[in-house]
XYZ file of N, CA and C in Angstrom:
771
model
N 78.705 87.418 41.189
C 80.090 87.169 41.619
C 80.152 87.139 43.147
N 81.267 86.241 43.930
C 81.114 86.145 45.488
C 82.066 86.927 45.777
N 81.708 87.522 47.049
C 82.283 88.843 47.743
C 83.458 88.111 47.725
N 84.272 89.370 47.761
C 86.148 89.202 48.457
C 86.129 89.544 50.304
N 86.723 88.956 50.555
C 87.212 89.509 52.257
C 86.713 90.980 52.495
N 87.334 91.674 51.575
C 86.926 93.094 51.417
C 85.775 93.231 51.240
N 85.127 93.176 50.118
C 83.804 93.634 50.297
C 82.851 93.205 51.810
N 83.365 92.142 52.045
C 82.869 91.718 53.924
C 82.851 92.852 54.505
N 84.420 93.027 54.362
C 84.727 94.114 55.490
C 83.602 95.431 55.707
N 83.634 95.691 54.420
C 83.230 97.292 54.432
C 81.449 97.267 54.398
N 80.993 96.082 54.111
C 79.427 95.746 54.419
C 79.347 95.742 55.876
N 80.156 94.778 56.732
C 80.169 94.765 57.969
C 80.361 96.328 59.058
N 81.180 96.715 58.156
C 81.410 98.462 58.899
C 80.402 99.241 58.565
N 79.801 99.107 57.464
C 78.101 99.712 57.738
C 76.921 99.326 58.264
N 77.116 98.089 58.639
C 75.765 97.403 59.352
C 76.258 97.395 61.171
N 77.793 97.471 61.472
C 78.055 97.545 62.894
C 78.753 98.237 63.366
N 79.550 99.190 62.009
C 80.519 100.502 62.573
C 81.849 99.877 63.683
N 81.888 98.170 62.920
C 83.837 98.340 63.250
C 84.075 97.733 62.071
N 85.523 98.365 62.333
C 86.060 98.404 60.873
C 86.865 97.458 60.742
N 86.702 96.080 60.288
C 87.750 95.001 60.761
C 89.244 95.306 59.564
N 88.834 96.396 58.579
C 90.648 96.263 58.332
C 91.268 97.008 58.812
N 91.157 97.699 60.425
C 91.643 97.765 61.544
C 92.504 97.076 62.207
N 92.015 95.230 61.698
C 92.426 94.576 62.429
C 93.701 93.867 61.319
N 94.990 93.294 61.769
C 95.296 92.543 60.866
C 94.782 91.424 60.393
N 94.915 91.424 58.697
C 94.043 90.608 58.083
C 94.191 89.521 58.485
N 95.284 88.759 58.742
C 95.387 87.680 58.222
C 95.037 86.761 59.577
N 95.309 87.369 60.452
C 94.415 87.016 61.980
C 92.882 86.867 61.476
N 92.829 88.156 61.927
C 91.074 87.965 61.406
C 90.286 87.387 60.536
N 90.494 86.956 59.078
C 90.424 86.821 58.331
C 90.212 85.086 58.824
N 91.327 84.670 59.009
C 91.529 82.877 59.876
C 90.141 83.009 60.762
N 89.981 84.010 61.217
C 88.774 83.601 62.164
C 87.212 83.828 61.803
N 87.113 84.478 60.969
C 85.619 84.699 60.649
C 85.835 83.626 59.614
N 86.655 83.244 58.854
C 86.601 81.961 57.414
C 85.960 80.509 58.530
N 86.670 80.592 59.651
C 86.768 79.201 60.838
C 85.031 79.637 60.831
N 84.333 80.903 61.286
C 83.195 80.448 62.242
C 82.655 80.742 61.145
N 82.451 81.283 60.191
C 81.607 81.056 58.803
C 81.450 79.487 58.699
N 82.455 78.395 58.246
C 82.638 77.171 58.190
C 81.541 76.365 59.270
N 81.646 76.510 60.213
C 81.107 76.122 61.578
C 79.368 76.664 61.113
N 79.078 77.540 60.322
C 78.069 78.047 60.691
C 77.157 77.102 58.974
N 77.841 76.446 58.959
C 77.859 76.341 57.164
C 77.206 76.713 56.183
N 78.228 77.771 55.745
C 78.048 78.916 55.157
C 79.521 78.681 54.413
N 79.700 79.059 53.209
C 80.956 78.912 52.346
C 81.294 80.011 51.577
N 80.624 81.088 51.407
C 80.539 82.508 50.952
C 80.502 83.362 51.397
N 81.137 84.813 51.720
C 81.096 85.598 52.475
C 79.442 86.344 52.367
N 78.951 86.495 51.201
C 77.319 87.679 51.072
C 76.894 86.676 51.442
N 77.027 85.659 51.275
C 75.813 84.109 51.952
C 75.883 84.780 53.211
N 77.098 84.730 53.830
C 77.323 84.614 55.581
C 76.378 86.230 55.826
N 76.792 86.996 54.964
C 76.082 88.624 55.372
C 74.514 88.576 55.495
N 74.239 87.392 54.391
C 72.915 87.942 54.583
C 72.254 87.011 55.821
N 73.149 86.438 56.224
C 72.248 85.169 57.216
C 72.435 86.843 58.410
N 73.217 87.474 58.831
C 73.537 87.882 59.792
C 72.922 88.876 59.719
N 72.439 89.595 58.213
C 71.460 90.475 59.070
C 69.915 90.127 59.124
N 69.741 89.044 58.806
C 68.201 88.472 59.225
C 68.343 87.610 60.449
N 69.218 87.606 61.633
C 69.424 86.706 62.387
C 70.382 87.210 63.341
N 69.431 88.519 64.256
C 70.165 89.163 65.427
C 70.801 88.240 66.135
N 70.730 87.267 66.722
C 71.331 86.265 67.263
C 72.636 86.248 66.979
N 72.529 85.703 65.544
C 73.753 85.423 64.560
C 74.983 86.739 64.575
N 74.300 87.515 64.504
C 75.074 88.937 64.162
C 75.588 89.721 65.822
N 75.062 89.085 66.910
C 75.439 88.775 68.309
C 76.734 88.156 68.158
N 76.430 86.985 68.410
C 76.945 86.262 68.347
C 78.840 86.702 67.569
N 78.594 87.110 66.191
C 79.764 87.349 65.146
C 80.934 88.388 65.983
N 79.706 89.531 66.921
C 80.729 90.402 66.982
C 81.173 90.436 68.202
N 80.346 89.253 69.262
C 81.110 88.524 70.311
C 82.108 88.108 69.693
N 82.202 87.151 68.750
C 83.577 86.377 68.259
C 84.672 87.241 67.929
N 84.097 88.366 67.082
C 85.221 88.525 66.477
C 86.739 89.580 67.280
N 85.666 89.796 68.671
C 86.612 90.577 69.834
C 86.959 89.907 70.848
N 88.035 89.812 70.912
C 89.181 88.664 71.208
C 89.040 88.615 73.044
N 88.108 87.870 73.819
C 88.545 88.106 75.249
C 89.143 86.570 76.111
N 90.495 87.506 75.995
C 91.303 86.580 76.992
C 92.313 87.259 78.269
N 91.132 86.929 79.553
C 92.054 87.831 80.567
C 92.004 87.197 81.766
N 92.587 87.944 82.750
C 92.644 87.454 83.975
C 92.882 88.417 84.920
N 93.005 88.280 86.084
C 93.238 89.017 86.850
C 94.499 89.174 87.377
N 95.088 90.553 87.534
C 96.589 90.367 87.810
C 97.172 90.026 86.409
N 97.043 90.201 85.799
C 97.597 89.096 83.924
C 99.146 90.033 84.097
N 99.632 89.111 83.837
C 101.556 89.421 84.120
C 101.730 90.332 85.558
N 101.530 89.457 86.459
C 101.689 90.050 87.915
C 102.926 91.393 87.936
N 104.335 90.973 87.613
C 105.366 91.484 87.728
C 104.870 93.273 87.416
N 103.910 93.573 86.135
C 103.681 94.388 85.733
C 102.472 95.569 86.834
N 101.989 94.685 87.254
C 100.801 95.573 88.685
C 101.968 95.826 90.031
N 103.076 94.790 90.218
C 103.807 94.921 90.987
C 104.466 96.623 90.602
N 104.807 97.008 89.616
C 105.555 98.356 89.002
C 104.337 99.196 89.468
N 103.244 99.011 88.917
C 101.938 99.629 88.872
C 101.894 100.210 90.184
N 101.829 99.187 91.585
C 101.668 99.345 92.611
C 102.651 100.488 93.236
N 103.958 99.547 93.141
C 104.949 100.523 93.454
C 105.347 101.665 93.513
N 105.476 102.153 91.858
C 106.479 103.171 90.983
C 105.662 103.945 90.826
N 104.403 103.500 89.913
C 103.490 104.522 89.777
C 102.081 105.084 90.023
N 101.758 103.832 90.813
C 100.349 104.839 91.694
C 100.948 105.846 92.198
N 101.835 105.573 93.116
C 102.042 106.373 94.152
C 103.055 107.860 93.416
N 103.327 107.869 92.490
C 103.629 109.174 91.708
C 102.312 109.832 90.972
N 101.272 109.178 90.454
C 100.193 109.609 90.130
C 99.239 110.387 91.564
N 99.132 109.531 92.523
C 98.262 110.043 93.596
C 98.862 110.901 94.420
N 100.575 111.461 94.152
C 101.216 112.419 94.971
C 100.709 114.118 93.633
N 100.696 113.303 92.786
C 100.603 114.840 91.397
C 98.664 115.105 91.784
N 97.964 113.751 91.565
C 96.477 114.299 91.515
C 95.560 114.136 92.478
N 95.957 113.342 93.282
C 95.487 112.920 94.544
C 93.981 111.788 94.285
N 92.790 111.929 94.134
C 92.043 111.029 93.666
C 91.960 110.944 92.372
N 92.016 109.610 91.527
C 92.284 109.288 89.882
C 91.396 109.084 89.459
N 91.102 109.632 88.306
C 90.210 109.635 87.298
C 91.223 108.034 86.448
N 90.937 106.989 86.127
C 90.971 105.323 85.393
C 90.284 105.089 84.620
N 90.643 104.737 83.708
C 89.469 104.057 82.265
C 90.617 103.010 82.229
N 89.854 101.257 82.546
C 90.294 100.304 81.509
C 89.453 100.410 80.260
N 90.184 100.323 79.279
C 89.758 100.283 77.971
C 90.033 99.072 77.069
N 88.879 98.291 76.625
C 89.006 96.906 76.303
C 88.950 96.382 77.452
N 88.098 96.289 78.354
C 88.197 95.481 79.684
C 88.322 94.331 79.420
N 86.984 93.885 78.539
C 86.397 92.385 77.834
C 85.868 91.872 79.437
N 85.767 91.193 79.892
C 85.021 90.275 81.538
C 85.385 90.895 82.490
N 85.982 91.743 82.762
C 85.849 92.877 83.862
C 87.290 92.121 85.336
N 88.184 91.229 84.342
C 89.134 90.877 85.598
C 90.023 92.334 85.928
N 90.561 92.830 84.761
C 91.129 94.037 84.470
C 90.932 94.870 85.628
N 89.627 96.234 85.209
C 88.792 96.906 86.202
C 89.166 96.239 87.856
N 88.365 95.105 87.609
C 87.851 94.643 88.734
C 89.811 94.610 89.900
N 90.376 94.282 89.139
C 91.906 94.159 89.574
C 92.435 95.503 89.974
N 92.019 96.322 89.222
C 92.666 98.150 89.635
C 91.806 98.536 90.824
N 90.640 97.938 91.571
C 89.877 98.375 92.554
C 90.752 98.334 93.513
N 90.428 96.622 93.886
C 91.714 95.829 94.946
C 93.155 96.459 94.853
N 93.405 97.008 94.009
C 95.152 97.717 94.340
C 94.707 99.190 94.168
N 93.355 99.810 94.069
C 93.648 100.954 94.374
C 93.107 101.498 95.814
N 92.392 100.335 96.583
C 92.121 99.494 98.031
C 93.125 100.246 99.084
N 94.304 99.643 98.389
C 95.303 99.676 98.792
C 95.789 101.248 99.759
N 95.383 101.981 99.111
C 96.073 103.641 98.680
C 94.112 104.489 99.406
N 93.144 104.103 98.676
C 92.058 105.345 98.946
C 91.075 104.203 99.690
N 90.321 104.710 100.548
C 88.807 104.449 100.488
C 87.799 103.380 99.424
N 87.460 102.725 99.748
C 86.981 102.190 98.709
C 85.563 103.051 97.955
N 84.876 103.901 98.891
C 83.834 104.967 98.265
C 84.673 106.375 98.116
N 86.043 106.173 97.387
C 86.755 107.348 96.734
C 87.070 107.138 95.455
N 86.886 105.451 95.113
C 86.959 104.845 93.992
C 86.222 104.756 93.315
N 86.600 105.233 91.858
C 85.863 105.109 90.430
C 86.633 104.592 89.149
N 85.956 103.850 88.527
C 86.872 103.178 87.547
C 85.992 103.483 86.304
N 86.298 103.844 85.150
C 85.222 103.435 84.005
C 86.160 102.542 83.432
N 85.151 101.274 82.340
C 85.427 100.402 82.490
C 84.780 100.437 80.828
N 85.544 99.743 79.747
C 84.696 99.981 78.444
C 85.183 98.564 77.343
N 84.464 98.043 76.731
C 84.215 96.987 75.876
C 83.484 97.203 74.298
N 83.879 96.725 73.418
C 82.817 96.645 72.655
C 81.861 95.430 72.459
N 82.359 94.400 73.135
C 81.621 93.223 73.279
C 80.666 93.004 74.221
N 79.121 93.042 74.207
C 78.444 93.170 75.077
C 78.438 92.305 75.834
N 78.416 91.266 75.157
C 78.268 89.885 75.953
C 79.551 89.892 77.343
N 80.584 90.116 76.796
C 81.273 90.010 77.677
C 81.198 91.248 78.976
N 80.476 92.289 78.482
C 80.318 93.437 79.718
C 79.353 92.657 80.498
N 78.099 91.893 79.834
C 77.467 91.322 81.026
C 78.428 90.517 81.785
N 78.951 89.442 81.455
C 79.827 88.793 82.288
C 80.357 89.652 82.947
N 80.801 90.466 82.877
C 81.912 91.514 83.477
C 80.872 92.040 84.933
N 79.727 92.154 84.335
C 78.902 92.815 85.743
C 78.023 91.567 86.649
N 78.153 90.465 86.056
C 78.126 89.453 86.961
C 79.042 89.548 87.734
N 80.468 89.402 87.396
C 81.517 89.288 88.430
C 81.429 87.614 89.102
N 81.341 86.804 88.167
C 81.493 85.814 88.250
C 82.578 85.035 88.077
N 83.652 84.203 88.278
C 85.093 83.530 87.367
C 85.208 82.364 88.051
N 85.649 81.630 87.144
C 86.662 79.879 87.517
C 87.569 80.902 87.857
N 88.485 79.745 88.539
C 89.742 79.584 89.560
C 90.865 79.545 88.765
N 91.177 79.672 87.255
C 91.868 79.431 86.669
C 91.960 81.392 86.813
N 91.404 82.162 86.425
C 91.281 83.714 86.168
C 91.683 84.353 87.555
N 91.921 83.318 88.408
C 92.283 84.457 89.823
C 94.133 83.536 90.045
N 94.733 83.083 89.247
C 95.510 81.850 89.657
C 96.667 83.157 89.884
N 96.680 84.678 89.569
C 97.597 85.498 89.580
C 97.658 86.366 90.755
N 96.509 86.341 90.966
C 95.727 87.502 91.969
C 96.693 87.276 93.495
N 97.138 88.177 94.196
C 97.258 87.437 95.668
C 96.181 87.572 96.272
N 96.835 86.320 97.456
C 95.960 85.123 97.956
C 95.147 86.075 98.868
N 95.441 87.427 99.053
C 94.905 87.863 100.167
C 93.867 88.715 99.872
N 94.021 88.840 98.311
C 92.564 89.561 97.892
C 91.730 88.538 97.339
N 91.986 87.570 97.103
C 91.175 86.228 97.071
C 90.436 85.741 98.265
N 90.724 86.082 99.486
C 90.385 85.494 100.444
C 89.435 87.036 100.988
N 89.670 88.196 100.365
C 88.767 89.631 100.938
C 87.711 89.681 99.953
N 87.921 89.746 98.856
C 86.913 90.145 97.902
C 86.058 88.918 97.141
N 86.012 87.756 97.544
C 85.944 86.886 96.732
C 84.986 86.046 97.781
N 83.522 85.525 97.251
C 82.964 84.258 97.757
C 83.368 82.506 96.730
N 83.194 81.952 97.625
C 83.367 80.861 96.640
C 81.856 79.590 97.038
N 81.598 79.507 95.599
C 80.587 78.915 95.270
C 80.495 77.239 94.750
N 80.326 76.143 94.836
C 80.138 75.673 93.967
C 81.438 75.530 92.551
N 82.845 75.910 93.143
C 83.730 76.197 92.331
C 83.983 77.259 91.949
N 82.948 78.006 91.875
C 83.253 79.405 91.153
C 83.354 80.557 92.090
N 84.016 81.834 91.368
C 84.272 82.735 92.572
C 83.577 84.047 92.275
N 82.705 84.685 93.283
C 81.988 85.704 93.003
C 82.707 87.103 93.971
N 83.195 88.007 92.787
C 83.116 88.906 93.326
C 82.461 90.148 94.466
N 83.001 90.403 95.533
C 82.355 91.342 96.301
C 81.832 92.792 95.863
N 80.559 92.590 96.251
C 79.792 93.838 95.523
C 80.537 94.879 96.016
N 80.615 95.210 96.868
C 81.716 96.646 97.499
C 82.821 97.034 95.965
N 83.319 95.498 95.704
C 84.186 96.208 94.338
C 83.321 96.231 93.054
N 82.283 95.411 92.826
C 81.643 95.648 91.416
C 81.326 97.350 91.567
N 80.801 97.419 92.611
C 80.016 99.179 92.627
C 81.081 100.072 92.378
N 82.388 99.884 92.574
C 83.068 100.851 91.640
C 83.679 100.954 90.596
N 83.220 100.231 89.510
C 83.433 100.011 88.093
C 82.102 100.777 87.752
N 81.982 101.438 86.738
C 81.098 101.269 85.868
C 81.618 101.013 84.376
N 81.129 100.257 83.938
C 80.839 99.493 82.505
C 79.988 100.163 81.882
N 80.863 100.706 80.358
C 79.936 100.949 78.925
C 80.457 100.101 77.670
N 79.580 100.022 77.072
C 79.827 99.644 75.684
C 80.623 100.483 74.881
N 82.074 100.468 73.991
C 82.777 101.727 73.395
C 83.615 101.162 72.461
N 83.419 101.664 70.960
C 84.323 101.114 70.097
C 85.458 101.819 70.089
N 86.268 101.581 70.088
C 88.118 102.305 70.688
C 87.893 102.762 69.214
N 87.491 102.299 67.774
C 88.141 102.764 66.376
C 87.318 104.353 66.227
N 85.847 104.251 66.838
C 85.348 105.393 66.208
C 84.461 106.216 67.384
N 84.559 105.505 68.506
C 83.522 106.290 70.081
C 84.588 107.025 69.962
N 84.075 108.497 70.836
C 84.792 109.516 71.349
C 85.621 108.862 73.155
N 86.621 109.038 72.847
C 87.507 108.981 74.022
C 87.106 110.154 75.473
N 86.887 109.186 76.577
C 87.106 110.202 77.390
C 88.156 111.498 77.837
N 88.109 112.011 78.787
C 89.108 112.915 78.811
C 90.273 113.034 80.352
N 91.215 113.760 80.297
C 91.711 113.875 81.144
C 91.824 112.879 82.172
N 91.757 111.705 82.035
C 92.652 110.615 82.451
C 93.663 110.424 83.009
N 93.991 109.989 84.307
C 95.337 110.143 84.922
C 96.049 108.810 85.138
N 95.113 107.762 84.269
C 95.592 106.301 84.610
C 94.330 106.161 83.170
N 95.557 105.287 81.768
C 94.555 104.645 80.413
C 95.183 103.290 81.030
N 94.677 102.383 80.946
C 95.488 100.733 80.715
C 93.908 99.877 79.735
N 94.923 99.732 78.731
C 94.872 99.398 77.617
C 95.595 98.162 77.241
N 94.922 97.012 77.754
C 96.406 95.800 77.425
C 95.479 94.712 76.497
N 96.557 94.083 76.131
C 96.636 92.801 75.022
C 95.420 93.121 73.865
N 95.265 94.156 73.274
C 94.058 94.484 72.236
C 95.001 94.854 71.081
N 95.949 95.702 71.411
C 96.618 96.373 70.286
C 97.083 95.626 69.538
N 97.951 94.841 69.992
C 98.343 93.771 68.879
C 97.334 93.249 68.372
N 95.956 93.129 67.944
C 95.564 92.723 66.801
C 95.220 93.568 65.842
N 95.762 94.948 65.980
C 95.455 96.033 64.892
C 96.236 95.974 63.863
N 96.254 96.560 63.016
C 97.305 97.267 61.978
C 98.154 98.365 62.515
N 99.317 98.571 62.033
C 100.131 99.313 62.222
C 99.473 100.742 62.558
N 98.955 101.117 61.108
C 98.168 102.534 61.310
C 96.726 102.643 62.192
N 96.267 101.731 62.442
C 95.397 101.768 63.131
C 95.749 101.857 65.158
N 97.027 101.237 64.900
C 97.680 101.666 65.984
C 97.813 102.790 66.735
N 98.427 103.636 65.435
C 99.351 104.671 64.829
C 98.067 105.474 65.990
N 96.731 105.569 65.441
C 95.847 106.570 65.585
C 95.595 106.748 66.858
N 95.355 105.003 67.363
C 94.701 104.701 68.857
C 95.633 105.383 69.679
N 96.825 105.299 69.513
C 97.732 106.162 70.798
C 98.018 107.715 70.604
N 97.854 107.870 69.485
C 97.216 109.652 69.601
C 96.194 109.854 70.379
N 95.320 109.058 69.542
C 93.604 109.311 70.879
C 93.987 109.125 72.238
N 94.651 107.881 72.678
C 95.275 108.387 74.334
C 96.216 108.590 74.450
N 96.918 109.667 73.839
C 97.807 111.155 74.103
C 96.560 111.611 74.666
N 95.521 111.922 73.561
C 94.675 113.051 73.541
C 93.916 113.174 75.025
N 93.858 111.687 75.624
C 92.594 111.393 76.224
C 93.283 111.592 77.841
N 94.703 111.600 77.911
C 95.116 111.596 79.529
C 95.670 113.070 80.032
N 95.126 113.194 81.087
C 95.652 114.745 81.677
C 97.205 114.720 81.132
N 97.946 115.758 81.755
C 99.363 116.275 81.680
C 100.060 115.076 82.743
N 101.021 114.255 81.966
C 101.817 113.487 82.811
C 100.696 112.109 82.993
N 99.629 112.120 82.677
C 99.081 110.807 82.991
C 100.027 109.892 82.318
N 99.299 108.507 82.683
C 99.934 107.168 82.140
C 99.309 106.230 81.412
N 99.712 105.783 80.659
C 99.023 105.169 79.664
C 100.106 103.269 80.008
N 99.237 102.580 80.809
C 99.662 101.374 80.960
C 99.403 100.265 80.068
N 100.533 99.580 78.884
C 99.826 98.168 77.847
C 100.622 97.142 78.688
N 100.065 96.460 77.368
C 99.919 94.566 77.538
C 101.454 93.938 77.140
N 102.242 93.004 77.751
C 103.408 92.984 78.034
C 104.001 92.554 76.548
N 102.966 92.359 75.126
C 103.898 92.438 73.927
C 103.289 93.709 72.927
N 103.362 94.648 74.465
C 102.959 95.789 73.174
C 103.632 97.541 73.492
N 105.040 96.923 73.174
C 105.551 98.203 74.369
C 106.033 99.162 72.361
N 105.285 100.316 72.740
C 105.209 100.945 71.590
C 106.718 101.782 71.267
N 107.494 101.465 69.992
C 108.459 101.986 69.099
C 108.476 103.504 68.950
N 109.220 104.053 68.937
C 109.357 105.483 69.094
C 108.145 106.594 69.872
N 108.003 105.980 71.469
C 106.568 106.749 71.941
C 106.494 108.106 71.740
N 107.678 108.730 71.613
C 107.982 110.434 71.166
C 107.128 110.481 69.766
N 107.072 109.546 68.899
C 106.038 110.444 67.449
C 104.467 110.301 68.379
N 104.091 109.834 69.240
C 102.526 110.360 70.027
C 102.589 111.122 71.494
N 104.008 111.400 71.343
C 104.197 112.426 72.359
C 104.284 111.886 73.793
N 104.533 110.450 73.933
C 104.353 110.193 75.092
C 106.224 109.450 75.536
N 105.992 109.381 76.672
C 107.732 108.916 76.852
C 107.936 107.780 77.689
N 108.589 106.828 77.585
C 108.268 105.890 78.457
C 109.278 105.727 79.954
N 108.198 105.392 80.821
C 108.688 105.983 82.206
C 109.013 104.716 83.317
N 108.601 103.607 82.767
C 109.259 101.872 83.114
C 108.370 100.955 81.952
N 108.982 100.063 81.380
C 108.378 99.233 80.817
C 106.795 98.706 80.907
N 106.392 99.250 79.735
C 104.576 98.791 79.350
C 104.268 100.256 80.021
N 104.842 101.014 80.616
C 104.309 102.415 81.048
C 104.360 103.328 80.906
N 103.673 104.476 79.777
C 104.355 105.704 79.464
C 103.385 107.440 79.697
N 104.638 108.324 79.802
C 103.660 109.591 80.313
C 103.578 110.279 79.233
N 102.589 110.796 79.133
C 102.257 112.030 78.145
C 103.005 113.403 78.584
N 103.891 113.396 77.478
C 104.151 114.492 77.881
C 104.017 116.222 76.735
């Protein structure tokens, strides 16, 4: 008999430990049926077994199946608050910040909290951790490589400080790669760092499930000092933040309290 979606699922969560009914189905589901098709393959245990005789393949799947679409600056208006309202209430309470982007995916994210935290410290006072589950894309991320389309948000004046231009393309200044560091981290089942005074966490959540939601923003309750901030992605401003204990303190921005 040929596997159901389900049985995928839960083969796949033992051979790579994510759990795609994490994700909503019917998203996901559209997308592994699309690159199964592409791969031609018409059965889900067909598709399993190509992937685990074919590291490549099984590369490849779990590049796909984690969604990276970013930029730098991504909804300016929102780093504008960032800049404003609440660095500067975070760095009056802790003075140098402990930052985790989480879900970086290509490192515009990270690489964007350097340049505005530029702004405020030293650039060798700066530390960012920086976390993905998609490897492929952490290498990109530590290239620090981008088209001109990924900086179209950025101002012009950190484009013109941090940025060479190549051949079209724009390479980040090592001064800011060196204060990122990049790991590999599955948000459903890695252990969360701790005491955090700045989480930003954007455009990932919406492809979860409700309860899978539910959990991730307990874990960063759990994961940010007293009063930290937990910054999302501009369609993911969370419904009653009081059941994870957190309160919201300007739009897409909330404190643990």
């Amino acid at each position: 008999m040929s596997w159901t979606y389900e049985d995928f699922t839960k083969a796949i969560f033992k051979l790579t430990n994510i759990d795609l009914s994490c994700y909503k189905e019917r998203q996901m589901k559209r997308r592994i049926d699309s690159l199964i098709s592409r791969n031609n393959y018409s059965q889900y245990d067909e598709f399993y077994r190509a992937l685990i005789s074919d590291k490549d393949l099984l590369e490849h799947f779990v590049n796909y199946i984690t969604i990276n679409v970013s930029e730098f600056f991504r909804n300016v208006s929102q780093w504008e608050v960032l800049k404003k309202d609440i660095l500067p209430l975070l760095i009056k309470k802790y003075g140098e910040l402990k930052v985790w982007s989480a879900a970086c995916s290509t490192g515009e994210e990270p690489y964007s909290m350097v340049m505005l935290l530029h702004e405020f410290f030293p650039l060798e006072e700066i530390k960012i951790l920086a976390t993905d589950i998609d490897k492929e894309a952490l290498e990109k991320a530590k290239e620090g490589i981008y088209v001109a389309k990924s900086l179209q948000s950025l101002p012009k004046e950190y484009v013109r400080k941090y940025f060479t231009v190549k051949d079209g393309l724009y390479k980040i200044d090592d001064r800011i790669k060196q204060r990122v560091e990049f790991k590999r981290h599955n948000l459903l089942v890695d252990p969360f760092p701790n005491n955090c005074h700045l989480i930003i966490c954007r455009n990932v959540l919406i492809y979860f499930t409700e309860e899978a939601k539910s959990q991730l923003y307990l874990k960063f309750h759990d994961a940010l000092a007293k009063d930290g901030i937990l910054f999302v992605g501009s369609t993911e401003q969370i419904i009653f933040p009081q059941r994870y204990n957190l309160k919201s303190v300007q739009t897409f921005f909330y404190k643990k309290i």
